[in-house]
Amino acid sequence: MPKHYRPAGKKKEGNAARYITKSQAVKYLQVSLSLFRKLCILKGIFPREPKKKVKGNHHTYYHTKDILFLKHEPLLEKFREMRAYEKKIKKAVSKKNRDLAERLLTRKPTYTLDMLIRERSPKFIDALRDLDDCLSMVHLFAALPAVEREKIPVNRVHNCRRLSHEWQAYVSRIHKLRKTFISVKGIYYQAEIDGQKITWLTPHALQQVLPADVDYNIMLTFLEFYETLLAFVNFKLYHSINVKYPPILDSRLEALAADLYALSRFFDSRASMTESKATSTSESDGSKDLGEGTNYDESELRLAQLQQQLPSNEPGALMHLVQNAAESDEDDSETRKCKALLKDVKFFLSREVPRESLLFVIPAFGGIVSWDGEGAPFKETDQSITHQIVDRPTQGHKFLSREYVQPQWIYDCINARILLPVDEYVVGRIPPPHLSPFVDNEAEGYVPEYAETIKRLQAAARQEVLPMPGVGKEDLDDPQNLLVEGVIDRAEAIEAAEKKRKMSILQKQYHDELKKELGSTQISAASAGNKDTGGDSLPDISQIFKDADSMSDILMPRKRRKLLDAMKRGKEKKQTNVDRLKQRNRMIKEGKISEKKNV
């Protein structure tokens, strides 16, 4: 056990006793700097900022209690044991004792992070709250190449890909995907599970270039914890819908990079495998005969059984987990709306579109999808296809019975929760602006023109009435306009006019009382000023409000006044951005800026 670290000199109090520098912590724990970083990442311990930095501003400080937690962590002893074991292996290799080195390698000690997951996430809801960074990191490494120079092994990349597809399959099956947005960084998704909104980012399906200024050892340490966390979450979620975890996939579809479809095949085959247990026993005997002379293990035999039980082309099987999963009666209104959005739509994906993303989002909203390639559920010549997703102007042949749209149409329909007109998304035409669903246009103060169009289409789908462009809501509330438009009849117009008249009377009375109340406090000062000029008018209401605001600013404490000034600067910055967007839109309409260049 390491000796207790106690600085020399008198007893320390305050910040000097509550905080410790990184170099002191490493010396106290008697570990290397890299191992200290790994322990802090796995335990979730981060640097603190004390009010008074005793050792100077150039040091990194940790709380003393956090370092004491690291001291009693069982992983610390495990790492020391592994380090001593590696020294034994190096010693055997240096002495050229090959038998001893191989025997030591087979018995090398390992460790798990299961207890850390239970410690950092005591409840399942806590694990769901921590999934944002976890999913982004796992999806990132699922798209990275296995580089030996950066110590990124192949099995880690494959494991990240498997975990990400298992997560997507669950979210798509229970129809909990809510928002999606394509940006330069990648594709943003947001799902809502057990009342928790989970947002993550997936990179584009492009060749990834690894920058040299990134410490991949730290990222791999984070990934080690996130892999364990996501595996626990997937296990819990799959068992909540009565699906065995981990799933056994069709190896042929995995080889064709159709992992999501392979997952759906496994989920749909679960019931049939239970019913045909007797026949599967005889089939497994035949598989054993086929496997003689090769190294087939039990999992490969089960894969062979799965391939024999499932047909090669099974239409409409994407993302359907199990038949006895959560029924529609248990779903909320938003889930039912998402499930029915693309219910009667059948898609076919061309080769150039982002297939993996569309295979995830389309079934999540009730659609049926296939692609151009081996292992697809149905072919391009299927006459029941309603929409074909293409991103290339030159199409060899076209079917008159279907619509040809760009991939952006899918994502815009998902965010708007309605099927938008396809005229603006025809192949070869510049599509409308791809609006982010994560931005509140009302709060930002600028509503894009296409957002207004989508709002009117949504209102038309709900059979609501919205004011026409250039007409305010007060004009819509006028019963005379509603009577002219034919929205209400004459009796309803008379009743609405009477209510409006009574409301205007009440508002006038309220304003008169407000003027008397505000004017009485300053009537003496105002009358004194009016005597000189001979006027009898009441003080200006706007000037009274301005004086009250300035007086409140003077009497406000300094801290709150600084906060108020920061809020005002933020509003001014937001207004400047709104004016810039309006000016750009106006210049596009005047032809001074090309719309294609702006997009």
Coordinates of C-alpha atoms in Angstrom, one line a residue:
M1 CA 0.0 0.0 0.0
P2 CA 1.3 3.5 -0.7
K3 CA 2.3 5.7 2.2
H4 CA -0.1 8.4 3.1
Y5 CA 1.0 11.7 1.6
R6 CA 1.4 14.5 4.2
P7 CA 3.2 17.7 3.2
A8 CA 5.9 19.0 5.5
G9 CA 5.2 22.0 7.7
K10 CA 2.3 23.2 9.7
K11 CA -1.2 21.9 9.4
K12 CA -3.0 23.3 6.3
E13 CA -6.6 24.6 6.3
G14 CA -9.0 26.0 3.8
N15 CA -8.3 25.6 0.1
A16 CA -4.8 24.3 0.8
A17 CA -6.4 21.3 2.6
R18 CA -9.4 20.8 0.3
Y19 CA -7.5 20.8 -3.0
I20 CA -4.4 19.1 -4.3
T21 CA -2.4 19.6 -7.5
K22 CA -2.1 17.0 -10.2
S23 CA 1.6 16.4 -9.5
Q24 CA 0.9 15.9 -5.8
A25 CA -1.9 13.5 -6.6
V26 CA 0.3 11.4 -8.9
K27 CA 3.0 11.3 -6.2
Y28 CA 0.4 10.4 -3.5
L29 CA -1.1 7.5 -5.5
Q30 CA 2.4 6.4 -6.7
V31 CA 1.2 5.8 -10.3
S32 CA 2.3 7.1 -13.7
L33 CA 0.7 10.2 -15.2
S34 CA -1.0 8.1 -18.0
L35 CA -2.5 5.7 -15.4
F36 CA -3.7 8.6 -13.3
R37 CA -5.5 10.1 -16.3
K38 CA -7.1 6.7 -17.1
L39 CA -8.3 6.3 -13.6
C40 CA -9.8 9.8 -13.5
I41 CA -11.6 9.2 -16.8
L42 CA -13.1 5.8 -15.7
K43 CA -14.1 7.1 -12.3
G44 CA -15.6 10.4 -13.7
I45 CA -13.2 12.6 -11.7
F46 CA -12.4 16.0 -13.3
P47 CA -10.2 19.0 -12.3
R48 CA -11.7 21.6 -10.0
E49 CA -11.3 25.4 -9.9
P50 CA -10.7 26.6 -6.3
K51 CA -11.4 30.2 -5.4
K52 CA -7.8 30.6 -4.3
K53 CA -5.1 28.7 -6.1
V54 CA -2.5 28.2 -3.4
K55 CA 0.2 26.7 -5.7
G56 CA -0.3 29.2 -8.5
N57 CA -2.5 29.5 -11.6
H58 CA -0.3 27.2 -13.7
H59 CA -1.3 24.1 -11.8
T60 CA -4.3 21.7 -12.3
Y61 CA -6.2 21.1 -9.0
Y62 CA -8.3 18.2 -7.9
H63 CA -10.5 17.8 -4.8
T64 CA -8.9 15.8 -2.0
K65 CA -11.9 13.6 -1.6
D66 CA -11.7 12.6 -5.2
I67 CA -8.1 11.5 -4.8
L68 CA -9.1 9.5 -1.7
F69 CA -11.7 7.7 -3.8
L70 CA -9.0 6.8 -6.3
K71 CA -6.8 5.5 -3.5
H72 CA -9.4 2.9 -2.5
E73 CA -10.5 2.0 -6.0
P74 CA -10.1 -1.8 -6.7
L75 CA -9.0 -1.0 -10.3
L76 CA -5.9 0.6 -9.0
E77 CA -4.7 -2.7 -7.5
K78 CA -5.7 -4.5 -10.7
F79 CA -3.6 -2.1 -12.8
R80 CA -0.6 -2.6 -10.5
E81 CA -1.0 -6.4 -10.8
M82 CA -1.2 -6.2 -14.6
R83 CA 1.9 -4.0 -14.7
A84 CA 3.8 -6.5 -12.5
Y85 CA 2.6 -9.3 -14.8
E86 CA 3.8 -7.5 -17.9
K87 CA 7.2 -7.2 -16.4
K88 CA 7.3 -11.0 -15.9
I89 CA 6.4 -11.5 -19.6
K90 CA 9.1 -9.1 -20.7
K91 CA 11.6 -10.9 -18.5
A92 CA 10.7 -14.3 -20.0
V93 CA 10.9 -12.9 -23.6
S94 CA 14.3 -11.3 -22.8
K95 CA 15.6 -14.6 -21.5
K96 CA 14.2 -16.3 -24.7
N97 CA 12.0 -18.6 -22.6
R98 CA 9.2 -19.0 -25.3
D99 CA 7.2 -21.6 -23.4
L100 CA 7.0 -19.5 -20.2
A101 CA 6.2 -16.3 -22.2
E102 CA 3.3 -18.1 -24.1
R103 CA 2.0 -19.6 -20.8
L104 CA 2.1 -16.2 -19.1
L105 CA 0.3 -14.6 -22.1
T106 CA -2.6 -17.1 -21.9
R107 CA -3.1 -16.3 -18.1
K108 CA -2.8 -12.6 -18.4
P109 CA -5.1 -10.8 -15.8
T110 CA -8.0 -8.7 -17.1
Y111 CA -10.5 -6.3 -15.6
T112 CA -14.1 -5.2 -16.2
L113 CA -15.9 -1.9 -15.6
D114 CA -19.2 -3.4 -14.5
M115 CA -18.9 -2.0 -11.0
L116 CA -18.1 1.4 -12.3
I117 CA -21.2 1.5 -14.4
R118 CA -23.3 0.6 -11.3
E119 CA -21.4 3.2 -9.2
R120 CA -21.7 6.1 -11.7
S121 CA -25.3 5.2 -12.8
P122 CA -27.2 3.8 -9.8
K123 CA -30.5 4.0 -11.8
F124 CA -31.3 3.3 -15.4
I125 CA -32.5 6.8 -15.9
D126 CA -29.0 8.1 -14.9
A127 CA -27.4 6.0 -17.7
L128 CA -29.9 7.4 -20.2
R129 CA -28.9 10.9 -19.2
D130 CA -25.2 10.2 -19.9
L131 CA -25.8 8.7 -23.4
D132 CA -25.2 11.8 -25.5
D133 CA -21.4 11.8 -25.4
C134 CA -21.4 8.0 -25.3
L135 CA -23.4 7.6 -28.5
S136 CA -21.4 10.3 -30.3
M137 CA -18.1 8.6 -29.4
V138 CA -19.2 5.1 -30.3
H139 CA -20.6 6.2 -33.7
L140 CA -17.4 8.1 -34.3
F141 CA -15.1 5.1 -33.8
A142 CA -17.5 2.9 -35.7
A143 CA -16.6 5.0 -38.8
L144 CA -12.9 5.4 -38.1
P145 CA -10.3 3.1 -39.8
A146 CA -8.3 0.7 -37.7
V147 CA -4.8 2.3 -37.6
E148 CA -2.0 0.4 -35.9
R149 CA 0.0 3.6 -35.5
E150 CA -2.7 5.1 -33.3
K151 CA -3.4 1.8 -31.5
I152 CA -7.0 1.6 -32.8
P153 CA -7.5 -2.2 -33.1
V154 CA -10.0 -3.7 -35.5
N155 CA -12.0 -5.5 -32.9
R156 CA -12.8 -2.1 -31.1
V157 CA -14.1 -0.7 -34.4
H158 CA -16.2 -3.7 -35.0
N159 CA -17.6 -3.6 -31.5
C160 CA -18.5 0.0 -31.8
R161 CA -20.3 -0.7 -35.1
R162 CA -22.2 -3.5 -33.5
L163 CA -23.3 -1.5 -30.5
S164 CA -24.3 1.5 -32.6
H165 CA -26.5 -0.7 -34.9
E166 CA -28.1 -2.4 -31.9
W167 CA -29.0 1.0 -30.5
Q168 CA -30.4 2.2 -33.8
A169 CA -32.4 -1.0 -34.3
Y170 CA -34.1 -0.5 -30.9
V171 CA -34.8 3.2 -31.5
S172 CA -36.2 2.5 -34.9
R173 CA -38.4 -0.4 -33.8
I174 CA -40.1 1.5 -30.9
H175 CA -40.5 4.6 -33.1
K176 CA -38.8 6.9 -30.6
L177 CA -36.7 9.0 -33.1
R178 CA -37.9 12.6 -32.9
K179 CA -35.5 14.9 -34.8
T180 CA -32.7 14.7 -37.3
F181 CA -30.5 17.3 -39.0
I182 CA -27.8 17.0 -41.6
S183 CA -24.9 19.4 -41.0
V184 CA -21.3 19.7 -42.1
K185 CA -20.1 17.8 -39.0
G186 CA -22.4 14.9 -39.6
I187 CA -26.0 13.9 -39.0
Y188 CA -27.6 14.8 -35.7
Y189 CA -30.3 12.6 -34.2
Q190 CA -32.6 13.0 -31.2
A191 CA -34.6 10.2 -29.6
E192 CA -36.9 10.3 -26.5
I193 CA -36.7 7.2 -24.3
D194 CA -38.4 7.1 -20.9
G195 CA -38.9 10.8 -21.0
Q196 CA -35.2 11.5 -21.6
K197 CA -34.1 13.4 -24.8
I198 CA -30.9 11.8 -26.1
T199 CA -29.0 13.6 -28.9
W200 CA -26.0 12.2 -30.7
L201 CA -23.9 12.9 -33.8
T202 CA -22.9 10.4 -36.4
P203 CA -20.2 11.2 -39.0
H204 CA -20.9 11.1 -42.7
A205 CA -20.1 7.9 -44.6
L206 CA -16.8 9.2 -46.0
Q207 CA -13.2 8.3 -45.7
Q208 CA -12.1 9.6 -42.3
V209 CA -8.7 11.3 -41.9
L210 CA -7.1 11.0 -38.5
P211 CA -5.5 14.3 -37.4
A212 CA -2.1 14.0 -35.8
D213 CA -2.7 16.5 -33.0
V214 CA -5.3 14.3 -31.2
D215 CA -4.4 12.1 -28.2
Y216 CA -6.1 8.9 -29.2
N217 CA -5.1 7.2 -25.9
I218 CA -7.4 9.5 -24.0
M219 CA -10.2 9.0 -26.5
L220 CA -9.7 5.2 -26.3
T221 CA -10.0 5.4 -22.5
F222 CA -13.3 7.3 -22.8
L223 CA -14.4 4.7 -25.4
E224 CA -13.6 1.8 -23.1
F225 CA -16.1 3.2 -20.5
Y226 CA -18.7 4.2 -23.1
E227 CA -18.6 0.7 -24.7
T228 CA -19.5 -0.9 -21.4
L229 CA -22.1 1.7 -20.7
L230 CA -23.9 1.3 -24.0
A231 CA -23.7 -2.5 -23.7
F232 CA -25.5 -2.3 -20.4
V233 CA -28.1 0.1 -21.8
N234 CA -28.8 -2.1 -24.9
F235 CA -29.1 -5.1 -22.7
K236 CA -31.7 -3.4 -20.5
L237 CA -33.6 -2.0 -23.5
Y238 CA -33.7 -5.3 -25.4
H239 CA -35.0 -7.2 -22.4
S240 CA -37.7 -4.6 -21.9
I241 CA -39.2 -5.7 -25.2
N242 CA -38.6 -9.4 -24.6
V243 CA -35.7 -9.8 -27.1
K244 CA -32.6 -11.8 -26.3
Y245 CA -29.3 -9.9 -26.1
P246 CA -26.8 -10.0 -27.8
P247 CA -28.6 -10.8 -31.1
I248 CA -27.2 -13.4 -33.5
L249 CA -26.9 -11.9 -37.0
D250 CA -26.9 -13.3 -40.4
S251 CA -23.3 -13.5 -41.4
R252 CA -24.0 -13.1 -45.1
L253 CA -25.9 -9.9 -44.5
E254 CA -23.1 -8.6 -42.2
A255 CA -20.6 -9.2 -45.0
L256 CA -22.8 -7.1 -47.3
A257 CA -22.7 -4.2 -44.7
A258 CA -26.4 -4.7 -44.1
D259 CA -26.2 -4.9 -40.3
L260 CA -29.5 -3.2 -39.6
Y261 CA -31.3 -5.5 -41.9
A262 CA -29.5 -8.4 -40.3
L263 CA -30.8 -7.3 -36.9
S264 CA -34.3 -7.1 -38.2
R265 CA -34.0 -10.6 -39.7
F266 CA -32.9 -11.9 -36.2
F267 CA -35.8 -10.2 -34.5
D268 CA -38.4 -11.5 -36.9
S269 CA -37.0 -15.0 -36.7
R270 CA -37.2 -15.2 -32.9
A271 CA -40.8 -16.5 -32.9
S272 CA -40.2 -19.0 -35.8
M273 CA -37.1 -20.3 -34.1
T274 CA -39.1 -21.1 -30.9
E275 CA -41.8 -22.9 -32.9
S276 CA -39.5 -25.0 -34.9
K277 CA -37.2 -26.2 -32.1
A278 CA -37.6 -29.9 -33.1
T279 CA -36.7 -29.3 -36.8
S280 CA -33.8 -27.1 -35.8
T281 CA -32.3 -30.0 -33.9
S282 CA -32.2 -32.1 -37.0
E283 CA -30.9 -29.2 -39.1
S284 CA -28.1 -28.6 -36.5
D285 CA -27.1 -32.3 -37.0
G286 CA -26.8 -31.7 -40.7
S287 CA -24.8 -28.5 -40.0
K288 CA -22.4 -30.5 -37.9
D289 CA -21.8 -32.8 -40.8
L290 CA -21.1 -29.9 -43.0
G291 CA -18.7 -28.5 -40.4
E292 CA -16.4 -31.5 -40.2
G293 CA -12.9 -30.6 -41.1
T294 CA -13.4 -26.9 -40.2
N295 CA -13.4 -24.9 -37.0
Y296 CA -17.1 -24.2 -36.5
D297 CA -18.1 -23.2 -33.0
E298 CA -21.5 -23.1 -31.5
S299 CA -22.3 -19.5 -32.6
E300 CA -21.5 -20.3 -36.2
L301 CA -23.7 -23.3 -36.1
R302 CA -26.6 -21.2 -34.8
L303 CA -25.9 -18.7 -37.6
A304 CA -26.2 -21.6 -40.1
Q305 CA -29.5 -22.5 -38.5
L306 CA -30.7 -19.0 -38.7
Q307 CA -29.8 -18.7 -42.4
Q308 CA -31.7 -21.9 -43.2
Q309 CA -34.8 -20.8 -41.4
L310 CA -35.0 -17.4 -43.1
P311 CA -35.7 -16.8 -46.8
S312 CA -33.2 -15.0 -48.9
N313 CA -35.6 -12.2 -49.8
E314 CA -38.1 -11.2 -47.1
P315 CA -40.0 -8.0 -48.1
G316 CA -40.9 -5.5 -45.5
A317 CA -38.9 -7.0 -42.7
L318 CA -36.8 -3.9 -41.8
M319 CA -36.7 -2.9 -38.2
H320 CA -39.5 -5.1 -36.9
L321 CA -38.2 -6.5 -33.7
V322 CA -40.8 -8.9 -32.2
Q323 CA -44.5 -9.3 -32.7
N324 CA -45.3 -9.3 -29.0
A325 CA -43.4 -6.0 -28.2
A326 CA -45.1 -2.9 -27.0
E327 CA -48.5 -2.5 -28.6
S328 CA -49.8 0.8 -30.0
D329 CA -52.2 1.3 -27.1
E330 CA -49.2 1.8 -24.8
D331 CA -47.6 4.4 -27.0
D332 CA -48.1 8.1 -26.5
S333 CA -49.5 10.4 -29.1
E334 CA -46.2 11.5 -30.5
T335 CA -45.1 7.9 -30.9
R336 CA -48.3 7.0 -32.7
K337 CA -47.8 10.1 -35.0
C338 CA -44.3 9.1 -35.8
K339 CA -45.3 5.5 -36.5
A340 CA -48.0 6.5 -38.9
L341 CA -46.0 9.2 -40.8
L342 CA -44.6 6.9 -43.5
K343 CA -46.9 4.0 -42.9
D344 CA -48.3 3.8 -46.5
V345 CA -45.0 4.8 -48.2
K346 CA -42.6 2.3 -49.8
F347 CA -39.1 3.5 -50.6
F348 CA -36.2 2.3 -52.8
L349 CA -32.7 3.7 -52.3
S350 CA -30.3 4.3 -55.1
R351 CA -26.6 3.6 -54.7
E352 CA -25.4 7.2 -54.2
V353 CA -27.6 8.1 -51.2
P354 CA -26.6 7.7 -47.5
R355 CA -28.1 4.2 -47.2
E356 CA -27.2 3.5 -43.6
S357 CA -28.9 6.7 -42.3
L358 CA -32.0 6.2 -44.4
L359 CA -32.3 2.6 -43.3
F360 CA -32.4 3.9 -39.8
V361 CA -34.8 6.9 -40.1
I362 CA -37.4 5.5 -42.6
P363 CA -38.4 2.4 -40.6
A364 CA -38.4 4.6 -37.4
F365 CA -41.4 6.5 -38.9
G366 CA -43.3 3.4 -40.3
G367 CA -41.9 3.2 -43.8
I368 CA -40.7 0.2 -45.8
V369 CA -37.4 0.5 -47.5
S370 CA -35.0 -1.4 -49.8
W371 CA -31.8 -0.7 -51.6
D372 CA -29.9 -1.5 -54.7
G373 CA -27.6 -4.4 -53.9
E374 CA -27.4 -8.0 -52.9
G375 CA -29.5 -9.0 -49.9
A376 CA -32.1 -6.3 -50.4
P377 CA -35.7 -7.3 -49.4
F378 CA -37.2 -6.3 -52.8
K379 CA -35.9 -5.1 -56.2
E380 CA -36.1 -1.8 -58.0
T381 CA -38.7 -3.2 -60.4
D382 CA -41.3 -3.7 -57.6
Q383 CA -44.4 -1.9 -58.8
S384 CA -45.6 -1.2 -55.2
I385 CA -42.7 1.3 -54.7
T386 CA -44.1 4.8 -54.2
H387 CA -40.9 6.9 -53.8
Q388 CA -37.3 6.4 -55.0
I389 CA -34.6 8.3 -53.2
V390 CA -31.9 9.5 -55.7
D391 CA -29.2 12.1 -55.6
R392 CA -28.1 12.1 -59.2
P393 CA -29.7 14.0 -62.1
T394 CA -29.0 11.3 -64.7
Q395 CA -31.3 8.4 -64.2
G396 CA -31.1 5.5 -66.6
H397 CA -34.8 4.6 -66.5
K398 CA -37.8 5.9 -64.7
F399 CA -41.0 4.4 -63.5
L400 CA -44.1 6.6 -63.9
S401 CA -45.8 5.0 -60.9
R402 CA -43.3 6.5 -58.3
E403 CA -41.9 9.8 -57.2
Y404 CA -38.1 10.5 -57.6
V405 CA -37.0 12.8 -54.7
Q406 CA -33.7 13.9 -53.1
P407 CA -32.7 12.5 -49.6
Q408 CA -33.4 15.9 -48.0
W409 CA -37.1 15.3 -48.5
I410 CA -37.1 12.4 -46.0
Y411 CA -35.4 14.5 -43.3
D412 CA -37.6 17.5 -43.8
C413 CA -40.8 15.4 -43.7
I414 CA -39.6 13.8 -40.5
N415 CA -39.0 17.2 -38.8
A416 CA -42.2 18.7 -40.1
R417 CA -44.3 15.5 -39.2
I418 CA -46.1 15.8 -42.5
L419 CA -45.5 14.6 -46.1
L420 CA -44.2 17.7 -47.8
P421 CA -44.9 18.3 -51.5
V422 CA -42.2 16.7 -53.7
D423 CA -42.1 19.5 -56.3
E424 CA -39.3 21.3 -54.5
Y425 CA -37.3 18.2 -54.0
V426 CA -37.2 16.9 -57.6
V427 CA -33.8 15.5 -58.7
G428 CA -31.7 18.2 -60.4
R429 CA -33.4 21.1 -58.6
I430 CA -31.9 23.1 -55.7
P431 CA -33.9 21.9 -52.7
P432 CA -35.3 24.4 -50.1
P433 CA -33.2 25.3 -47.1
H434 CA -32.6 22.4 -44.7
L435 CA -33.9 23.9 -41.5
S436 CA -32.6 22.7 -38.1
P437 CA -35.3 21.4 -35.8
F438 CA -33.1 22.2 -32.8
V439 CA -33.5 25.9 -33.4
D440 CA -36.5 27.8 -31.9
N441 CA -37.2 30.4 -34.6
E442 CA -39.6 32.3 -32.4
A443 CA -37.0 32.7 -29.6
E444 CA -34.3 33.7 -32.1
G445 CA -36.5 36.4 -33.5
Y446 CA -36.2 35.3 -37.2
V447 CA -38.6 32.9 -38.9
P448 CA -37.3 31.7 -42.3
E449 CA -39.6 31.9 -45.2
Y450 CA -39.7 28.1 -45.8
A451 CA -40.5 27.7 -42.1
E452 CA -43.6 29.8 -42.6
T453 CA -44.5 27.6 -45.6
I454 CA -44.1 24.4 -43.5
K455 CA -46.2 25.9 -40.7
R456 CA -49.0 26.6 -43.2
L457 CA -48.8 23.1 -44.5
Q458 CA -49.0 21.7 -41.0
A459 CA -52.0 23.9 -40.3
A460 CA -53.7 22.7 -43.5
A461 CA -53.1 19.1 -42.4
R462 CA -54.7 19.9 -39.0
Q463 CA -57.5 21.8 -40.8
E464 CA -56.6 25.0 -38.9
V465 CA -56.7 28.6 -40.1
L466 CA -53.6 30.8 -40.3
P467 CA -53.3 34.4 -41.5
M468 CA -52.0 34.9 -45.0
P469 CA -48.5 36.3 -45.6
G470 CA -48.4 40.0 -44.7
V471 CA -51.6 39.7 -42.5
G472 CA -51.3 39.8 -38.8
K473 CA -53.1 37.7 -36.2
E474 CA -55.2 40.7 -35.3
D475 CA -56.7 40.7 -38.8
L476 CA -57.5 37.0 -38.4
D477 CA -59.3 37.8 -35.2
D478 CA -61.5 40.3 -36.9
P479 CA -65.0 38.7 -37.3
Q480 CA -65.7 40.8 -40.4
N481 CA -62.7 39.3 -42.2
L482 CA -63.7 35.8 -41.1
L483 CA -67.2 36.4 -42.4
V484 CA -65.9 37.5 -45.7
E485 CA -63.6 34.6 -46.0
G486 CA -66.5 32.2 -45.3
V487 CA -64.8 30.7 -42.2
I488 CA -67.8 31.6 -39.9
D489 CA -71.5 32.3 -40.5
R490 CA -73.4 35.6 -39.7
A491 CA -74.6 34.5 -36.2
E492 CA -71.1 33.6 -35.1
A493 CA -69.8 36.9 -36.6
I494 CA -72.3 38.9 -34.6
E495 CA -71.4 37.1 -31.4
A496 CA -67.6 37.5 -32.0
A497 CA -68.1 41.3 -32.7
E498 CA -69.9 41.7 -29.5
K499 CA -67.1 40.0 -27.5
K500 CA -64.5 42.1 -29.3
R501 CA -66.5 45.3 -28.4
K502 CA -66.7 44.4 -24.7
M503 CA -63.0 43.5 -24.7
S504 CA -62.0 46.9 -26.2
I505 CA -64.1 48.7 -23.5
L506 CA -62.3 46.8 -20.7
Q507 CA -59.0 47.5 -22.3
K508 CA -59.8 51.3 -22.5
Q509 CA -60.8 51.3 -18.8
Y510 CA -57.6 49.5 -17.8
H511 CA -55.5 52.0 -19.7
D512 CA -57.3 55.0 -18.2
E513 CA -56.7 53.6 -14.7
L514 CA -53.1 52.9 -15.5
K515 CA -52.6 56.5 -16.6
K516 CA -54.1 57.9 -13.4
E517 CA -52.0 55.6 -11.3
L518 CA -48.8 56.4 -13.0
G519 CA -49.6 60.1 -13.4
S520 CA -50.5 60.6 -9.7
T521 CA -47.0 59.9 -8.5
Q522 CA -45.4 62.5 -10.8
I523 CA -48.4 64.9 -11.2
S524 CA -47.0 67.5 -8.9
A525 CA -43.6 67.6 -10.7
A526 CA -45.3 67.6 -14.0
S527 CA -47.7 70.4 -13.1
A528 CA -44.8 72.5 -11.7
G529 CA -43.2 72.2 -15.1
N530 CA -46.4 72.9 -16.9
K531 CA -47.1 76.1 -15.0
D532 CA -44.1 77.7 -16.6
T533 CA -45.3 76.8 -20.0
G534 CA -49.0 77.3 -19.3
G535 CA -49.8 73.7 -20.2
D536 CA -52.3 71.4 -18.6
S537 CA -51.3 68.0 -20.2
L538 CA -50.5 64.9 -18.2
P539 CA -47.0 63.5 -18.2
D540 CA -45.9 61.3 -21.1
I541 CA -46.4 57.6 -20.3
S542 CA -43.4 56.4 -22.3
Q543 CA -41.2 58.9 -20.5
I544 CA -42.4 57.7 -17.1
F545 CA -41.5 54.1 -18.1
K546 CA -38.1 55.2 -19.2
D547 CA -37.4 57.1 -16.0
A548 CA -38.6 54.1 -14.0
D549 CA -36.2 51.8 -15.9
S550 CA -33.3 54.1 -15.4
M551 CA -34.0 54.4 -11.7
S552 CA -34.2 50.6 -11.3
D553 CA -30.9 50.3 -13.1
I554 CA -29.3 52.8 -10.7
L555 CA -30.6 51.0 -7.6
M556 CA -29.8 47.6 -8.9
P557 CA -26.7 45.8 -7.3
R558 CA -23.6 45.7 -9.4
K559 CA -23.7 41.9 -10.0
R560 CA -27.3 42.0 -11.3
R561 CA -26.5 45.1 -13.4
K562 CA -23.7 43.3 -15.1
L563 CA -25.9 40.4 -15.7
L564 CA -28.6 42.7 -17.2
D565 CA -26.0 44.4 -19.4
A566 CA -24.9 40.9 -20.7
M567 CA -28.5 40.1 -21.5
K568 CA -28.9 43.3 -23.4
R569 CA -25.7 42.7 -25.4
G570 CA -27.0 39.2 -26.2
K571 CA -30.3 40.6 -27.4
E572 CA -28.5 43.2 -29.5
K573 CA -26.2 40.5 -31.0
K574 CA -29.3 38.3 -31.8
Q575 CA -31.0 41.3 -33.4
T576 CA -27.9 42.0 -35.5
N577 CA -27.9 38.4 -36.7
V578 CA -31.6 38.6 -37.6
D579 CA -31.0 41.9 -39.6
R580 CA -28.1 40.2 -41.4
L581 CA -30.3 37.2 -42.4
K582 CA -33.1 39.5 -43.5
Q583 CA -30.7 41.5 -45.6
R584 CA -29.3 38.3 -47.2
N585 CA -32.8 37.1 -48.0
R586 CA -33.7 40.4 -49.6
M587 CA -30.5 40.4 -51.7
I588 CA -31.3 36.8 -52.9
K589 CA -34.8 37.9 -54.0
E590 CA -33.3 41.0 -55.8
G591 CA -30.8 38.7 -57.6
K592 CA -27.7 40.3 -56.1
I593 CA -26.7 36.9 -54.5
S594 CA -27.1 33.6 -56.1
E595 CA -29.3 31.2 -54.1
K596 CA -27.0 28.2 -55.0
K597 CA -24.0 30.1 -53.6
N598 CA -25.9 31.0 -50.5
V599 CA -26.9 27.4 -49.8

